[in-house]
Amino acid sequence: MIIIHKASHLLKQLERKKADGKSIGFVPTMGALHQGHLSLLEEARKNTAFVVVSIFVNPTQFNDPADFNKYPVTIETDILQLEEAGCDLLFLPDLATIYPNGTNNLPTFDMGSLETLLEGASRPGHFQGVCQVMNRLLTLVAPEKLFMGQKDFQQCMVVQRMIHLEKLPVELVTCTTRREPDGLAMSSRNMRLNENERRQATAIYRAMQIIRQGLLAKQPSPEILQKAALQELQQNGFEPIDYIAITHPATLEPFNSDDLNAGLSAIILVAAFLGKVRLIDNLKVG
Ligand code: AMP
């Protein structure tokens, strides 16, 4: 595996691969890698000839500086895992490589209602930061295909919109969420949970299942299902709960009884805190 820090070295390497006719796959991450990240790499290896993974903890997407400061960094084990999993090139830029003119006056993107709904509402500025770093990374790597996780469903929608706005010639491939055997979605943040919180964390998956079963049975109403799921989270120590929402997958607008009776598909989205750790997850139904 080639490890590269500088933008100019990256461009030189990729130019060579592209001249050889190799398709480039790209998996952007913030490190503290787990099987979820590696499943994206696996998917990229199946679909493209040369796979680039980046590790960069992007400060502009953290609306809470404490969250940024506590973000886990495990670079040595990350490198070993990537090597073993068959990553071709690891891009490890520093702040100045990603933001050569600093982080003030970065471009902003018109995200429409994605910026005011759910994650957008709970984390002001977060999605602008995501777009800023993704715009820069996609310009540098210029991959044919970009692999991202459905775990961050709204993030995928935002990045798809930015790709469209900027007319970037890249296909976004959204990959399924890897879970622990008890249903908890794998996440770098899970390593910050203590033993008790780790046990309680499984309530997210149960809460989503309560809603899923109800939607499939077409009763009770989405509002009642939402309350039952909320209770499941509260009883297991989640506080505060930013949202537990049943929405339309294309718009993230609320899903109501008429939609349920019409048999439309839905997506359940959850974001809530256990202690100081904020966890998010989602589940598609139908
Ligand atoms: P992060 O390092 O948290 O920014 O995540 C990097 C990429 O990995 C994003 O596209 C995430 O959606 C994806 N990802 C994170 N957790 C999982 C998971 N459990 N399963 C699949 N993909 C994931």
Short mmCIF file of C-alpha atoms and ligand atoms in Angstrom, two decimals:
data_model
loop_
_atom_site.label_atom_id
_atom_site.label_comp_id
_atom_site.label_asym_id
_atom_site.label_seq_id
_atom_site.Cartn_x
_atom_site.Cartn_y
_atom_site.Cartn_z
CA MET A 1 0.00 0.00 0.00
CA ILE A 2 1.30 3.42 -0.96
CA ILE A 3 0.97 6.10 1.74
CA ILE A 4 0.83 9.70 0.54
CA HIS A 5 0.60 12.97 2.47
CA LYS A 6 1.02 15.65 -0.19
CA ALA A 7 -1.50 16.66 -2.86
CA SER A 8 1.17 16.89 -5.59
CA HIS A 9 2.38 13.31 -4.89
CA LEU A 10 -1.19 12.06 -4.95
CA LEU A 11 -1.88 13.69 -8.30
CA LYS A 12 1.30 12.20 -9.79
CA GLN A 13 0.45 8.67 -8.60
CA LEU A 14 -3.13 8.86 -9.80
CA GLU A 15 -2.15 10.32 -13.16
CA ARG A 16 -0.05 7.21 -13.75
CA LYS A 17 -2.89 4.85 -12.78
CA LYS A 18 -5.38 6.71 -14.93
CA ALA A 19 -2.94 6.66 -17.90
CA ASP A 20 -2.80 2.87 -17.45
CA GLY A 21 -6.58 2.87 -17.88
CA LYS A 22 -7.31 1.94 -14.26
CA SER A 23 -10.64 3.00 -12.75
CA ILE A 24 -10.22 4.74 -9.41
CA GLY A 25 -12.47 3.98 -6.42
CA PHE A 26 -12.46 6.28 -3.41
CA VAL A 27 -13.42 5.71 0.24
CA PRO A 28 -13.15 8.86 2.39
CA THR A 29 -12.97 8.29 6.18
CA MET A 30 -12.02 10.00 9.41
CA GLY A 31 -10.05 6.95 10.62
CA ALA A 32 -10.55 4.86 13.79
CA LEU A 33 -11.41 2.20 11.24
CA HIS A 34 -13.76 -0.72 11.84
CA GLN A 35 -15.44 -3.42 9.75
CA GLY A 36 -17.98 -0.89 8.44
CA HIS A 37 -15.21 1.13 6.80
CA LEU A 38 -13.56 -2.04 5.53
CA SER A 39 -16.84 -3.16 3.92
CA LEU A 40 -16.73 0.04 1.82
CA LEU A 41 -13.18 -0.82 0.80
CA GLU A 42 -14.31 -4.35 -0.12
CA GLU A 43 -17.10 -2.92 -2.28
CA ALA A 44 -14.65 -0.49 -3.91
CA ARG A 45 -12.25 -3.35 -4.69
CA LYS A 46 -15.03 -5.29 -6.38
CA ASN A 47 -16.04 -2.33 -8.55
CA THR A 48 -12.84 -0.44 -9.37
CA ALA A 49 -9.24 -1.32 -10.26
CA PHE A 50 -7.33 1.01 -7.92
CA VAL A 51 -8.72 1.94 -4.48
CA VAL A 52 -7.82 5.11 -2.59
CA VAL A 53 -8.81 5.48 1.08
CA SER A 54 -8.36 8.82 2.83
CA ILE A 55 -8.09 9.46 6.54
CA PHE A 56 -8.67 13.06 7.58
CA VAL A 57 -10.53 14.27 10.65
CA ASN A 58 -12.15 17.33 9.14
CA PRO A 59 -12.47 20.15 11.68
CA THR A 60 -14.97 22.16 9.60
CA GLN A 61 -17.70 19.52 9.95
CA PHE A 62 -17.61 19.42 13.78
CA ASN A 63 -20.19 21.82 15.17
CA ASP A 64 -19.00 20.84 18.68
CA PRO A 65 -15.24 21.44 19.27
CA ALA A 66 -15.28 18.95 22.20
CA ASP A 67 -16.45 16.23 19.81
CA PHE A 68 -13.58 17.10 17.43
CA ASN A 69 -11.00 17.05 20.24
CA LYS A 70 -12.22 13.67 21.48
CA TYR A 71 -12.53 12.07 18.07
CA PRO A 72 -10.59 8.76 18.30
CA VAL A 73 -7.29 8.55 16.42
CA THR A 74 -5.82 5.06 15.85
CA ILE A 75 -3.62 5.64 12.82
CA GLU A 76 -1.18 2.74 13.32
CA THR A 77 -3.88 0.07 13.52
CA ASP A 78 -5.77 1.81 10.70
CA ILE A 79 -2.73 1.41 8.43
CA LEU A 80 -2.36 -2.28 9.33
CA GLN A 81 -6.05 -2.93 8.68
CA LEU A 82 -5.99 -1.15 5.33
CA GLU A 83 -2.87 -2.99 4.25
CA GLU A 84 -4.42 -6.34 5.14
CA ALA A 85 -7.71 -5.45 3.42
CA GLY A 86 -5.97 -4.67 0.12
CA CYS A 87 -6.15 -0.87 -0.03
CA ASP A 88 -3.93 0.40 -2.87
CA LEU A 89 -3.27 3.94 -1.68
CA LEU A 90 -3.82 5.68 1.65
CA PHE A 91 -4.09 9.46 1.44
CA LEU A 92 -3.20 11.03 4.80
CA PRO A 93 -3.32 14.80 4.27
CA ASP A 94 -2.74 17.44 6.94
CA LEU A 95 -4.95 20.50 7.42
CA ALA A 96 -2.90 22.74 5.08
CA THR A 97 -3.09 20.17 2.28
CA ILE A 98 -6.89 20.10 2.41
CA TYR A 99 -7.35 23.81 3.12
CA PRO A 100 -4.30 25.61 1.60
CA ASN A 101 -5.97 29.01 2.16
CA GLY A 102 -7.15 28.24 5.69
CA THR A 103 -10.62 27.37 6.92
CA ASN A 104 -12.07 30.89 6.82
CA ASN A 105 -13.95 31.94 3.69
CA LEU A 106 -14.46 28.42 2.38
CA PRO A 107 -17.16 28.00 -0.28
CA THR A 108 -20.70 27.24 0.86
CA PHE A 109 -23.22 25.06 -0.93
CA ASP A 110 -26.97 25.35 -1.38
CA MET A 111 -28.25 22.27 0.44
CA GLY A 112 -31.93 23.29 0.41
CA SER A 113 -34.01 21.69 3.16
CA LEU A 114 -31.31 19.05 3.82
CA GLU A 115 -29.56 21.70 5.87
CA THR A 116 -32.55 22.44 8.09
CA LEU A 117 -33.98 18.94 8.59
CA LEU A 118 -32.85 16.32 11.16
CA GLU A 119 -29.00 16.23 11.18
CA GLY A 120 -28.98 19.63 9.51
CA ALA A 121 -31.09 21.10 12.33
CA SER A 122 -29.24 19.31 15.13
CA ARG A 123 -25.74 20.13 13.86
CA PRO A 124 -25.67 23.64 12.33
CA GLY A 125 -22.85 24.00 9.81
CA HIS A 126 -22.05 20.28 9.82
CA PHE A 127 -23.12 19.60 6.24
CA GLN A 128 -21.34 22.68 4.89
CA GLY A 129 -18.17 21.23 6.45
CA VAL A 130 -18.88 17.83 4.90
CA CYS A 131 -19.32 19.44 1.47
CA GLN A 132 -16.17 21.53 1.84
CA VAL A 133 -13.97 18.54 2.59
CA MET A 134 -15.67 16.28 0.05
CA ASN A 135 -15.43 18.90 -2.68
CA ARG A 136 -11.68 19.22 -2.07
CA LEU A 137 -11.07 15.47 -1.78
CA LEU A 138 -13.10 14.67 -4.90
CA THR A 139 -11.25 17.35 -6.85
CA LEU A 140 -7.89 15.89 -5.79
CA VAL A 141 -8.68 12.18 -6.20
CA ALA A 142 -11.12 12.58 -9.13
CA PRO A 143 -12.40 9.00 -8.76
CA GLU A 144 -14.85 7.26 -11.05
CA LYS A 145 -16.76 5.90 -8.07
CA LEU A 146 -17.17 7.15 -4.53
CA PHE A 147 -18.16 4.68 -1.79
CA MET A 148 -20.06 5.92 1.27
CA GLY A 149 -22.15 4.29 3.99
CA GLN A 150 -25.94 4.34 4.30
CA LYS A 151 -25.26 4.63 8.05
CA ASP A 152 -24.91 8.37 7.32
CA PHE A 153 -27.98 8.50 5.11
CA GLN A 154 -28.51 12.25 5.09
CA GLN A 155 -24.78 12.79 4.49
CA CYS A 156 -25.07 10.65 1.33
CA MET A 157 -27.98 12.84 0.18
CA VAL A 158 -25.97 15.99 0.85
CA VAL A 159 -22.87 14.73 -0.98
CA GLN A 160 -25.01 13.60 -3.92
CA ARG A 161 -26.44 17.10 -4.10
CA MET A 162 -22.99 18.72 -3.92
CA ILE A 163 -21.78 16.39 -6.73
CA HIS A 164 -24.75 17.53 -8.79
CA LEU A 165 -24.26 21.24 -8.01
CA GLU A 166 -20.54 21.10 -8.80
CA LYS A 167 -21.07 18.83 -11.83
CA LEU A 168 -18.39 16.41 -10.59
CA PRO A 169 -17.99 13.36 -12.85
CA VAL A 170 -18.27 10.75 -10.10
CA GLU A 171 -20.81 8.06 -9.23
CA LEU A 172 -21.81 7.78 -5.58
CA VAL A 173 -22.26 4.17 -4.45
CA THR A 174 -24.17 3.90 -1.14
CA CYS A 175 -23.19 0.79 0.83
CA THR A 176 -25.20 -1.10 3.48
CA THR A 177 -24.58 -0.58 7.20
CA ARG A 178 -22.39 -3.13 9.01
CA ARG A 179 -23.73 -4.02 12.46
CA GLU A 180 -22.48 -5.79 15.57
CA PRO A 181 -24.22 -9.13 16.26
CA ASP A 182 -26.60 -7.34 18.68
CA GLY A 183 -27.69 -4.86 16.00
CA LEU A 184 -25.63 -1.82 16.99
CA ALA A 185 -24.31 -0.06 13.88
CA MET A 186 -20.51 -0.08 13.83
CA SER A 187 -19.13 3.40 14.46
CA SER A 188 -15.83 4.95 15.45
CA ARG A 189 -17.73 6.63 18.29
CA ASN A 190 -18.71 3.24 19.83
CA MET A 191 -15.23 2.96 21.32
CA ARG A 192 -16.06 5.94 23.55
CA LEU A 193 -18.97 4.07 25.21
CA ASN A 194 -18.37 2.48 28.62
CA GLU A 195 -19.50 -1.09 29.30
CA ASN A 196 -22.93 -0.10 30.53
CA GLU A 197 -23.52 2.40 27.72
CA ARG A 198 -22.44 -0.21 25.18
CA ARG A 199 -25.21 -2.52 26.47
CA GLN A 200 -27.78 0.30 26.45
CA ALA A 201 -26.78 1.32 22.92
CA THR A 202 -28.59 -1.69 21.43
CA ALA A 203 -31.89 0.09 22.21
CA ILE A 204 -31.44 2.12 19.00
CA TYR A 205 -31.77 -1.00 16.89
CA ARG A 206 -34.72 -2.24 18.98
CA ALA A 207 -36.46 1.13 18.70
CA MET A 208 -36.09 1.08 14.92
CA GLN A 209 -37.37 -2.50 14.81
CA ILE A 210 -40.49 -1.50 16.79
CA ILE A 211 -41.26 1.06 14.08
CA ARG A 212 -40.32 -1.28 11.24
CA GLN A 213 -42.63 -4.08 12.47
CA GLY A 214 -45.49 -1.60 12.85
CA LEU A 215 -44.98 -0.12 9.39
CA LEU A 216 -44.92 -3.57 7.83
CA ALA A 217 -48.14 -4.50 9.70
CA LYS A 218 -49.61 -1.08 8.70
CA GLN A 219 -50.63 -0.41 12.31
CA PRO A 220 -50.63 1.43 14.62
CA SER A 221 -50.10 4.91 13.16
CA PRO A 222 -46.58 6.31 12.53
CA GLU A 223 -47.12 8.76 15.43
CA ILE A 224 -47.86 5.94 17.92
CA LEU A 225 -44.91 3.90 16.64
CA GLN A 226 -42.66 6.90 17.05
CA LYS A 227 -43.77 7.33 20.68
CA ALA A 228 -43.14 3.64 21.44
CA ALA A 229 -39.65 3.88 19.95
CA LEU A 230 -38.93 7.06 21.89
CA GLN A 231 -39.88 5.28 25.10
CA GLU A 232 -37.50 2.42 24.27
CA LEU A 233 -34.64 4.91 23.97
CA GLN A 234 -35.58 6.86 27.10
CA GLN A 235 -35.85 3.69 29.19
CA ASN A 236 -32.31 2.82 28.18
CA GLY A 237 -30.73 6.07 29.23
CA PHE A 238 -30.65 8.02 25.95
CA GLU A 239 -30.73 11.74 26.76
CA PRO A 240 -31.13 14.02 24.92
CA ILE A 241 -32.76 12.40 21.90
CA ASP A 242 -32.18 14.73 18.95
CA TYR A 243 -34.75 12.96 16.79
CA ILE A 244 -36.44 9.69 16.00
CA ALA A 245 -38.17 10.27 12.70
CA ILE A 246 -40.13 8.30 10.13
CA THR A 247 -39.68 10.00 6.77
CA HIS A 248 -39.80 9.68 2.99
CA PRO A 249 -36.38 8.48 1.75
CA ALA A 250 -36.25 10.98 -1.15
CA THR A 251 -37.11 14.13 0.82
CA LEU A 252 -36.84 13.34 4.56
CA GLU A 253 -40.31 14.87 4.97
CA PRO A 254 -42.52 13.19 7.65
CA PHE A 255 -44.26 9.93 6.76
CA ASN A 256 -47.96 9.88 7.75
CA SER A 257 -50.86 7.39 7.99
CA ASP A 258 -51.91 8.03 4.36
CA ASP A 259 -48.39 7.16 3.20
CA LEU A 260 -48.54 4.03 5.34
CA ASN A 261 -51.86 2.96 3.86
CA ALA A 262 -50.58 3.68 0.35
CA GLY A 263 -47.72 1.21 1.01
CA LEU A 264 -44.96 3.75 0.37
CA SER A 265 -41.44 3.02 1.54
CA ALA A 266 -40.01 4.90 4.50
CA ILE A 267 -36.76 5.50 6.29
CA ILE A 268 -36.45 5.58 10.08
CA LEU A 269 -33.70 7.93 11.31
CA VAL A 270 -32.40 8.23 14.86
CA ALA A 271 -29.85 10.48 16.60
CA ALA A 272 -29.43 10.43 20.37
CA PHE A 273 -26.86 10.78 23.12
CA LEU A 274 -25.70 8.12 25.56
CA GLY A 275 -23.67 10.06 28.09
CA LYS A 276 -21.45 12.32 25.97
CA VAL A 277 -21.50 10.11 22.88
CA ARG A 278 -23.88 10.95 20.05
CA LEU A 279 -25.01 7.94 18.04
CA ILE A 280 -26.93 7.91 14.76
CA ASP A 281 -28.54 5.12 12.80
CA ASN A 282 -31.27 4.47 10.22
CA LEU A 283 -33.31 1.69 8.70
CA LYS A 284 -35.17 1.58 5.39
CA VAL A 285 -38.60 -0.07 5.31
CA GLY A 286 -40.16 -1.25 2.05
P1 AMP B 1 -16.44 8.19 9.08
O1 AMP B 1 -15.04 7.73 9.28
O2 AMP B 1 -17.31 8.02 10.29
O3 AMP B 1 -16.53 9.56 8.46
O4 AMP B 1 -17.07 7.21 8.01
C1 AMP B 1 -16.47 7.03 6.75
C2 AMP B 1 -17.44 6.29 5.87
O5 AMP B 1 -17.73 5.02 6.44
C3 AMP B 1 -18.78 7.02 5.70
O6 AMP B 1 -19.20 6.92 4.36
C4 AMP B 1 -19.69 6.24 6.63
O7 AMP B 1 -21.05 6.30 6.26
C5 AMP B 1 -19.13 4.83 6.48
N1 AMP B 1 -19.52 4.01 7.63
C6 AMP B 1 -19.43 4.34 8.93
N2 AMP B 1 -19.93 3.35 9.70
C7 AMP B 1 -20.35 2.37 8.85
C8 AMP B 1 -20.95 1.09 9.03
N3 AMP B 1 -21.24 0.62 10.24
N4 AMP B 1 -21.23 0.35 7.93
C9 AMP B 1 -20.95 0.83 6.68
N5 AMP B 1 -20.37 2.02 6.44
C10 AMP B 1 -20.08 2.78 7.51
#
